[in-house]
N, C-alpha and C. Protein backbone atom coordinates (compact mmCIF):
# COMPACT_ATOMS: atom_id res chain seq x y z
N MET A 1 337.70 214.39 228.37
CA MET A 1 337.86 213.70 229.49
C MET A 1 336.53 213.59 230.22
N GLU A 2 336.09 212.36 230.75
CA GLU A 2 335.13 212.53 231.48
C GLU A 2 335.05 213.10 232.96
N SER A 3 333.96 213.71 233.11
CA SER A 3 333.65 214.51 234.71
C SER A 3 333.62 213.39 235.69
N LEU A 4 333.93 213.71 237.01
CA LEU A 4 333.97 213.09 237.95
C LEU A 4 332.45 212.57 238.31
N ALA A 5 331.52 213.63 238.04
CA ALA A 5 330.00 213.51 238.32
C ALA A 5 329.32 212.26 237.44
N THR A 6 329.69 212.27 235.99
CA THR A 6 329.46 211.25 235.19
C THR A 6 329.84 209.92 235.46
N ARG A 7 330.67 209.73 235.67
CA ARG A 7 331.44 208.47 236.48
C ARG A 7 330.39 207.73 237.52
N ALA A 8 330.60 208.43 238.71
CA ALA A 8 329.33 208.08 239.99
C ALA A 8 328.41 207.54 239.33
N VAL A 9 327.41 208.03 238.36
CA VAL A 9 326.08 207.64 238.20
C VAL A 9 325.89 206.07 238.04
N PRO A 10 326.91 205.49 237.22
CA PRO A 10 326.73 203.95 237.20
C PRO A 10 326.87 203.26 238.45
N SER A 11 327.87 203.78 239.28
CA SER A 11 327.92 202.97 240.54
C SER A 11 326.96 203.18 241.39
N GLN A 12 326.30 204.14 241.41
CA GLN A 12 325.08 204.64 242.09
C GLN A 12 323.90 203.55 241.63
N ALA A 13 323.87 203.55 240.23
CA ALA A 13 322.56 202.69 240.07
C ALA A 13 322.86 201.29 240.51
N ARG A 14 323.80 200.76 240.57
CA ARG A 14 324.01 199.31 241.19
C ARG A 14 323.40 199.32 242.64
N LYS A 15 323.22 200.48 243.03
CA LYS A 15 323.16 200.26 244.86
C LYS A 15 321.51 200.07 244.98
N ARG A 16 321.21 199.50 246.06
CA ARG A 16 319.76 199.10 246.30
C ARG A 16 318.82 200.22 246.24
N LYS A 17 318.96 201.41 246.71
CA LYS A 17 318.11 202.46 246.76
C LYS A 17 318.83 203.64 245.82
N PHE A 18 318.41 203.86 244.70
CA PHE A 18 318.81 204.60 243.88
C PHE A 18 318.04 206.09 243.37
N TYR A 19 318.90 207.12 243.69
CA TYR A 19 317.99 208.26 243.57
C TYR A 19 318.88 209.21 242.30
N GLU A 20 317.89 209.96 241.75
CA GLU A 20 318.51 210.31 240.31
C GLU A 20 318.88 211.84 240.86
N ALA A 21 320.11 212.17 240.30
CA ALA A 21 320.37 213.44 240.80
C ALA A 21 319.78 214.36 239.99
N SER A 22 319.09 214.25 238.70
CA SER A 22 318.74 215.39 238.07
C SER A 22 317.17 215.67 238.59
N SER A 23 316.34 214.76 238.83
CA SER A 23 314.87 215.11 239.40
C SER A 23 315.11 215.46 240.73
N ALA A 24 313.99 216.39 241.13
CA ALA A 24 313.81 216.81 242.65
C ALA A 24 313.08 215.99 243.35
N LYS A 25 312.27 214.64 242.91
CA LYS A 25 311.54 213.65 243.51
C LYS A 25 312.44 212.44 243.32
N PRO A 26 313.02 211.87 244.51
CA PRO A 26 313.74 210.62 244.34
C PRO A 26 312.97 209.57 244.00
N THR A 27 313.39 208.57 243.20
CA THR A 27 312.83 207.65 242.69
C THR A 27 313.64 206.03 243.37
N ARG A 28 312.69 205.17 243.80
CA ARG A 28 313.16 204.01 244.51
C ARG A 28 312.80 202.77 243.49
N VAL A 29 313.81 201.83 243.85
CA VAL A 29 313.49 200.62 243.25
C VAL A 29 312.28 199.92 243.93
N PRO A 30 311.43 199.55 243.20
CA PRO A 30 310.54 198.94 243.82
C PRO A 30 310.50 197.60 244.87
N ILE A 31 309.72 197.77 245.90
CA ILE A 31 309.85 196.81 246.88
C ILE A 31 308.97 195.57 246.58
N ASP A 32 309.82 194.45 247.00
CA ASP A 32 309.06 193.19 246.86
C ASP A 32 307.35 193.12 247.47
N PRO A 33 306.59 192.59 247.13
CA PRO A 33 305.28 192.19 247.60
C PRO A 33 304.98 191.78 249.05
N LYS A 34 305.74 190.82 249.48
CA LYS A 34 305.81 190.56 250.75
C LYS A 34 306.27 191.83 251.82
N ARG A 35 307.38 192.54 251.44
CA ARG A 35 307.94 193.25 252.17
C ARG A 35 306.74 194.51 252.29
N ARG A 36 306.06 195.19 251.27
CA ARG A 36 305.26 195.89 250.87
C ARG A 36 303.97 195.60 251.84
N LYS A 37 303.67 194.12 251.77
CA LYS A 37 302.47 193.83 252.81
C LYS A 37 302.87 194.06 254.15
N ARG A 38 303.80 193.83 254.61
CA ARG A 38 304.02 194.20 256.03
C ARG A 38 304.21 195.47 256.23
N GLN A 39 304.75 196.42 255.44
CA GLN A 39 304.66 197.87 255.33
C GLN A 39 303.36 198.29 255.57
N ASP A 40 302.40 198.01 254.52
CA ASP A 40 300.95 198.35 254.68
C ASP A 40 300.40 197.88 256.00
N ALA A 41 300.60 196.85 256.31
CA ALA A 41 299.92 196.25 257.68
C ALA A 41 300.27 196.99 258.79
N ARG A 42 301.58 197.63 258.82
CA ARG A 42 302.11 198.55 260.21
C ARG A 42 301.59 199.85 260.03
N GLU A 43 301.10 200.33 258.78
CA GLU A 43 300.82 201.50 258.61
C GLU A 43 299.58 202.25 259.36
N ILE A 44 299.59 203.27 259.89
CA ILE A 44 298.38 203.73 260.73
C ILE A 44 297.91 204.86 260.12
N SER A 45 296.58 204.92 259.76
CA SER A 45 296.16 206.19 259.01
C SER A 45 295.70 207.22 260.21
N ALA A 46 295.60 208.59 260.09
CA ALA A 46 295.38 209.42 261.10
C ALA A 46 294.86 210.63 260.66
N GLN A 47 294.16 211.41 261.25
CA GLN A 47 293.44 212.81 260.60
C GLN A 47 294.18 213.75 261.55
N THR A 48 294.34 214.85 260.94
CA THR A 48 294.76 216.04 261.69
C THR A 48 293.76 216.74 262.73
N ALA A 49 294.44 217.41 263.50
CA ALA A 49 293.40 218.13 264.69
C ALA A 49 293.27 219.42 264.09
N GLU A 50 293.58 219.93 263.04
CA GLU A 50 293.30 221.46 262.41
C GLU A 50 291.82 221.66 262.25
N SER A 51 290.79 220.53 262.12
CA SER A 51 289.55 220.61 261.76
C SER A 51 288.90 221.00 263.20
N ALA A 52 289.50 220.50 264.28
CA ALA A 52 288.97 220.63 265.47
C ALA A 52 289.17 222.06 265.97
N PHE A 53 290.06 222.98 265.58
CA PHE A 53 290.35 224.33 266.07
C PHE A 53 290.37 225.39 264.69
N ARG A 54 289.10 225.35 264.29
CA ARG A 54 288.51 226.43 263.32
C ARG A 54 288.48 227.78 263.68
N ASP A 55 288.90 228.73 263.32
CA ASP A 55 288.69 229.83 263.60
C ASP A 55 288.95 230.54 265.18
N GLY A 56 290.23 229.41 265.45
CA GLY A 56 290.44 229.77 266.97
C GLY A 56 289.58 229.37 268.01
N GLN A 57 288.09 228.45 267.51
CA GLN A 57 287.33 227.88 268.33
C GLN A 57 287.53 226.27 268.36
N PHE A 58 287.34 226.01 269.76
CA PHE A 58 287.43 224.39 269.72
C PHE A 58 286.16 223.90 269.55
N ASP A 59 286.15 222.63 268.69
CA ASP A 59 285.09 221.97 268.13
C ASP A 59 285.14 220.90 268.61
N PRO A 60 284.33 220.19 269.91
CA PRO A 60 284.55 219.05 270.62
C PRO A 60 284.22 217.90 269.71
N VAL A 61 283.01 218.11 268.88
CA VAL A 61 282.59 216.93 268.07
C VAL A 61 283.52 216.56 267.03
N SER A 62 284.11 217.40 266.30
CA SER A 62 285.01 216.88 265.22
C SER A 62 286.29 216.36 265.89
N PHE A 63 286.76 217.05 267.15
CA PHE A 63 287.80 216.33 267.86
C PHE A 63 287.67 214.92 268.28
N VAL A 64 286.43 214.74 268.63
CA VAL A 64 286.10 213.48 269.07
C VAL A 64 285.98 212.39 267.85
N ASN A 65 285.50 213.14 266.94
CA ASN A 65 285.41 212.11 265.62
C ASN A 65 286.74 211.47 265.17
N SER A 66 287.92 212.44 265.01
CA SER A 66 288.86 212.13 264.65
C SER A 66 289.83 211.36 265.57
N ARG A 67 289.53 211.34 266.92
CA ARG A 67 290.24 210.66 268.01
C ARG A 67 289.55 209.20 267.65
N GLU A 68 288.35 209.28 267.55
CA GLU A 68 287.87 207.83 267.07
C GLU A 68 288.43 206.99 265.99
N TYR A 69 288.34 207.89 264.75
CA TYR A 69 288.73 207.18 263.60
C TYR A 69 290.48 206.86 263.86
N GLU A 70 291.25 207.55 264.50
CA GLU A 70 292.70 207.26 264.87
C GLU A 70 292.49 205.89 265.69
N ILE A 71 291.46 205.73 266.74
CA ILE A 71 291.62 204.58 267.40
C ILE A 71 291.31 203.21 266.54
N ARG A 72 290.18 203.60 265.74
CA ARG A 72 289.86 202.30 265.22
C ARG A 72 291.10 201.95 263.89
N SER A 73 291.72 202.79 263.55
CA SER A 73 292.75 202.72 262.35
C SER A 73 293.84 201.80 263.19
N LEU A 74 294.11 202.06 264.65
CA LEU A 74 295.16 201.57 265.24
C LEU A 74 294.82 200.32 265.57
N LEU A 75 293.51 200.14 266.06
CA LEU A 75 292.93 198.64 266.05
C LEU A 75 293.09 197.77 264.78
N ARG A 76 292.65 198.43 263.65
CA ARG A 76 292.76 197.73 262.42
C ARG A 76 294.05 197.54 262.06
N SER A 77 295.06 198.09 262.16
CA SER A 77 296.40 198.23 261.86
C SER A 77 297.28 197.20 262.82
N MET A 78 296.85 196.87 263.80
CA MET A 78 297.09 195.84 264.90
C MET A 78 296.63 194.40 264.64
N ASN A 79 295.30 194.42 264.28
CA ASN A 79 295.12 193.14 263.41
C ASN A 79 295.85 192.91 262.26
N SER A 80 295.87 193.76 261.60
CA SER A 80 296.46 193.28 260.00
C SER A 80 297.88 192.95 260.51
N SER A 81 298.63 193.74 261.09
CA SER A 81 300.16 193.44 261.15
C SER A 81 300.24 191.92 261.90
N LYS A 82 299.36 191.67 262.83
CA LYS A 82 299.58 190.39 263.53
C LYS A 82 299.37 189.53 262.36
N ASN A 83 298.29 189.32 261.61
CA ASN A 83 298.27 188.42 260.51
C ASN A 83 299.14 188.40 259.36
N ALA A 84 299.85 189.57 259.31
CA ALA A 84 300.83 189.68 258.33
C ALA A 84 302.22 188.97 258.43
N GLN A 85 302.34 188.87 259.70
CA GLN A 85 303.43 188.44 260.25
C GLN A 85 303.39 186.94 260.65
N ARG A 86 302.14 186.67 260.63
CA ARG A 86 301.92 185.33 261.33
C ARG A 86 302.46 184.01 260.57
N LYS A 87 303.07 182.80 260.96
CA LYS A 87 303.76 181.99 260.61
C LYS A 87 302.83 180.79 261.21
N ARG A 88 302.37 179.68 260.28
CA ARG A 88 301.56 178.62 260.62
C ARG A 88 302.48 177.61 261.96
N ALA A 89 301.68 176.98 262.50
CA ALA A 89 302.22 176.09 263.56
C ALA A 89 303.46 175.44 263.02
N PHE A 90 303.01 174.59 262.04
CA PHE A 90 303.93 173.52 261.71
C PHE A 90 305.20 174.42 260.91
N GLN A 91 305.30 175.50 260.33
CA GLN A 91 306.44 176.36 260.03
C GLN A 91 307.21 176.72 261.08
N SER A 92 306.97 176.82 262.51
CA SER A 92 308.11 177.42 263.62
C SER A 92 308.63 175.96 263.80
N LEU A 93 308.52 174.89 263.19
CA LEU A 93 309.11 173.66 263.69
C LEU A 93 310.69 173.57 263.05
N PRO A 94 311.57 172.81 263.81
CA PRO A 94 312.72 172.81 262.96
C PRO A 94 312.51 171.76 261.78
N ARG A 95 313.51 171.99 261.16
CA ARG A 95 313.19 171.00 259.54
C ARG A 95 313.14 169.87 259.75
N GLU A 96 313.76 169.00 260.70
CA GLU A 96 313.50 167.63 260.84
C GLU A 96 312.42 167.29 261.51
N LEU A 97 311.48 168.04 261.83
CA LEU A 97 310.49 167.52 262.51
C LEU A 97 309.06 168.15 261.71
N ARG A 98 309.33 168.77 260.48
CA ARG A 98 308.32 169.12 259.64
C ARG A 98 307.97 167.92 258.76
N ARG A 99 306.64 168.14 258.62
CA ARG A 99 305.88 166.89 257.72
C ARG A 99 304.82 167.96 256.74
N ARG A 100 304.82 167.33 255.88
CA ARG A 100 304.03 168.02 254.70
C ARG A 100 302.46 168.17 255.05
N THR A 101 302.39 166.51 255.50
CA THR A 101 300.89 166.45 256.24
C THR A 101 300.60 167.29 257.28
N ALA A 102 301.55 167.72 257.92
CA ALA A 102 301.16 168.40 258.98
C ALA A 102 300.21 169.88 258.91
N ALA A 103 300.41 170.36 257.45
CA ALA A 103 299.80 171.38 257.29
C ALA A 103 298.15 171.37 257.34
N HIS A 104 297.93 169.66 256.74
CA HIS A 104 296.23 169.61 256.85
C HIS A 104 295.84 168.61 257.81
N ASN A 105 296.65 167.99 258.80
CA ASN A 105 296.20 167.07 259.75
C ASN A 105 297.15 167.37 260.94
N PRO A 106 296.45 167.98 261.89
CA PRO A 106 297.36 168.46 263.16
C PRO A 106 298.01 167.08 264.04
N ASN A 107 297.18 165.93 263.86
CA ASN A 107 297.80 164.83 264.62
C ASN A 107 299.18 164.23 263.71
N ARG A 108 299.27 165.04 262.63
CA ARG A 108 300.77 164.87 262.27
C ARG A 108 301.83 165.82 262.78
N ALA A 109 301.52 166.62 263.55
CA ALA A 109 302.36 167.54 264.13
C ALA A 109 302.96 167.02 265.51
N PRO A 110 304.01 167.49 266.07
CA PRO A 110 304.42 167.23 267.43
C PRO A 110 303.28 167.47 268.22
N LYS A 111 303.34 167.18 269.64
CA LYS A 111 302.06 167.15 270.50
C LYS A 111 302.03 168.78 270.95
N ARG A 112 303.24 169.41 270.98
CA ARG A 112 303.22 170.69 271.55
C ARG A 112 302.87 171.90 270.55
N VAL A 113 302.56 171.47 269.50
CA VAL A 113 302.08 172.26 268.46
C VAL A 113 300.69 171.86 268.05
N ARG A 114 300.12 171.05 268.47
CA ARG A 114 299.20 170.34 267.92
C ARG A 114 297.84 171.11 268.22
N GLU A 115 297.33 171.69 269.36
CA GLU A 115 296.47 172.32 269.68
C GLU A 115 296.42 173.62 268.86
N THR A 116 297.72 174.40 268.67
CA THR A 116 297.82 175.56 267.86
C THR A 116 297.36 175.34 266.39
N ALA A 117 297.98 174.01 265.91
CA ALA A 117 297.61 173.73 264.46
C ALA A 117 296.00 173.40 264.32
N ARG A 118 295.44 172.97 265.45
CA ARG A 118 294.11 172.85 265.33
C ARG A 118 293.19 174.11 265.37
N LYS A 119 293.81 175.12 266.07
CA LYS A 119 292.83 176.50 266.02
C LYS A 119 293.20 177.05 264.68
N GLU A 120 294.22 176.98 264.13
CA GLU A 120 294.83 177.50 262.76
C GLU A 120 293.71 176.82 261.72
N LEU A 121 293.56 175.63 261.85
CA LEU A 121 292.75 174.83 260.57
C LEU A 121 291.39 175.20 260.79
N THR A 122 290.84 175.71 261.94
CA THR A 122 289.40 176.00 262.22
C THR A 122 289.20 177.46 261.68
N GLU A 123 290.14 178.15 262.13
CA GLU A 123 290.23 179.81 261.73
C GLU A 123 290.18 179.89 260.14
N ASP A 124 290.89 179.07 259.46
CA ASP A 124 291.24 179.29 257.81
C ASP A 124 290.29 178.38 257.26
N ASN A 125 289.72 177.67 257.77
CA ASN A 125 288.53 176.70 257.12
C ASN A 125 289.09 175.76 256.08
N THR A 126 290.39 175.34 256.78
CA THR A 126 291.14 174.30 255.77
C THR A 126 290.60 172.82 255.67
N THR A 127 290.50 172.77 254.48
CA THR A 127 289.56 171.42 254.13
C THR A 127 290.20 169.88 255.02
N ASP A 128 289.70 169.34 255.45
CA ASP A 128 290.54 168.05 256.00
C ASP A 128 291.03 167.11 254.67
N ARG A 129 292.23 166.95 254.79
CA ARG A 129 292.79 165.83 253.69
C ARG A 129 292.16 164.42 253.93
N ASN A 130 291.57 163.60 254.97
CA ASN A 130 290.86 162.46 254.89
C ASN A 130 289.46 162.87 255.63
N PRO A 131 288.71 162.92 254.72
CA PRO A 131 287.42 163.03 255.31
C PRO A 131 287.11 161.68 255.69
N PRO A 132 286.33 161.74 256.69
CA PRO A 132 285.43 160.48 257.26
C PRO A 132 284.91 159.38 256.39
N ASP A 133 285.01 158.12 256.07
CA ASP A 133 284.15 157.34 255.28
C ASP A 133 283.00 156.99 255.76
N THR A 134 282.01 157.11 254.62
CA THR A 134 280.55 157.02 254.96
C THR A 134 280.14 155.44 255.00
N ALA A 135 281.02 154.82 254.57
CA ALA A 135 280.64 153.30 254.80
C ALA A 135 281.67 152.77 255.50
N ASN A 136 281.42 151.87 256.74
CA ASN A 136 282.39 151.52 257.57
C ASN A 136 283.28 150.36 256.71
N ASP A 137 284.50 150.33 256.98
CA ASP A 137 285.39 149.23 256.33
C ASP A 137 284.97 147.75 256.72
N SER A 138 284.72 147.64 258.26
CA SER A 138 284.25 146.29 258.75
C SER A 138 283.05 145.84 257.88
N ASP A 139 281.96 146.77 257.68
CA ASP A 139 280.84 146.64 257.10
C ASP A 139 281.07 145.75 255.78
N ILE A 140 281.93 146.36 254.99
CA ILE A 140 282.37 145.95 253.54
C ILE A 140 282.89 144.51 253.59
N LYS A 141 283.93 144.38 254.67
CA LYS A 141 284.57 143.15 254.70
C LYS A 141 283.49 141.82 254.97
N HIS A 142 282.74 142.26 256.06
CA HIS A 142 281.67 141.10 256.18
C HIS A 142 280.63 140.78 255.63
N GLY A 143 280.57 141.94 254.27
CA GLY A 143 279.40 141.46 253.56
C GLY A 143 277.94 142.15 253.93
N SER A 144 277.99 142.95 254.80
CA SER A 144 276.52 143.69 255.06
C SER A 144 276.17 144.96 254.15
N GLN A 145 277.64 145.27 253.37
CA GLN A 145 277.33 146.33 252.42
C GLN A 145 277.67 145.91 251.18
N PRO A 146 276.86 146.28 250.21
CA PRO A 146 277.34 145.77 248.88
C PRO A 146 278.65 146.49 248.25
N ILE A 147 279.58 145.57 247.83
CA ILE A 147 280.97 146.19 247.20
C ILE A 147 280.35 146.46 245.72
N TYR A 148 280.81 147.78 245.18
CA TYR A 148 280.64 148.24 243.85
C TYR A 148 279.79 147.75 242.83
N GLY A 149 278.25 147.82 243.56
CA GLY A 149 277.12 147.47 242.84
C GLY A 149 277.09 146.24 243.00
N VAL A 150 277.72 144.94 243.43
CA VAL A 150 277.31 143.74 243.53
C VAL A 150 276.41 143.23 244.59
N PRO A 151 275.20 143.26 244.11
CA PRO A 151 274.00 142.57 245.45
C PRO A 151 274.50 141.75 246.30
N SER A 152 274.08 142.01 247.44
CA SER A 152 274.40 141.04 248.78
C SER A 152 273.42 139.78 248.68
N GLU A 153 273.59 138.93 249.38
CA GLU A 153 272.85 137.41 249.24
C GLU A 153 271.31 137.87 249.89
N ARG A 154 271.00 138.92 250.52
CA ARG A 154 269.75 139.18 251.06
C ARG A 154 269.08 139.62 249.85
N GLU A 155 269.48 140.33 248.92
CA GLU A 155 269.06 140.88 247.57
C GLU A 155 268.55 139.86 246.86
N TRP A 156 269.49 138.76 246.82
CA TRP A 156 269.31 137.56 245.60
C TRP A 156 267.83 137.08 245.81
N SER A 157 267.39 136.81 247.45
CA SER A 157 266.49 135.77 247.70
C SER A 157 265.05 136.58 247.79
């Protein structure tokens, strides 16, 4: 006859977080990369204050250095968490207002989001989908520019 403990293991294996009963160290199901990125961005590294109190004496230099390290790591984590959760301007729009070209052309986005989209494009160095033409279309139509290597009338004479 099966014991109650052996029957409980398969049901635990189906749970999201599974801890093995036999080992002292719990094992977890691996976290997806996006979730891991957010967790890493929110993590703040710190140093212990034990080095500042060696042999019962207070060492102000090491204390200040450790506080400086904590402040820098706090600022670093604030910047990384802000960027980890960031959505682009066009992603915050309702589905019926989203346009594929709005990711590259801020003029295709609604007016209330345009300025934010322009800032994002300059920050990310996103290339413009429609680079400016080198030759003016009106010049080509009126014959002052050669079309596809055909010489203009001025060059024949």
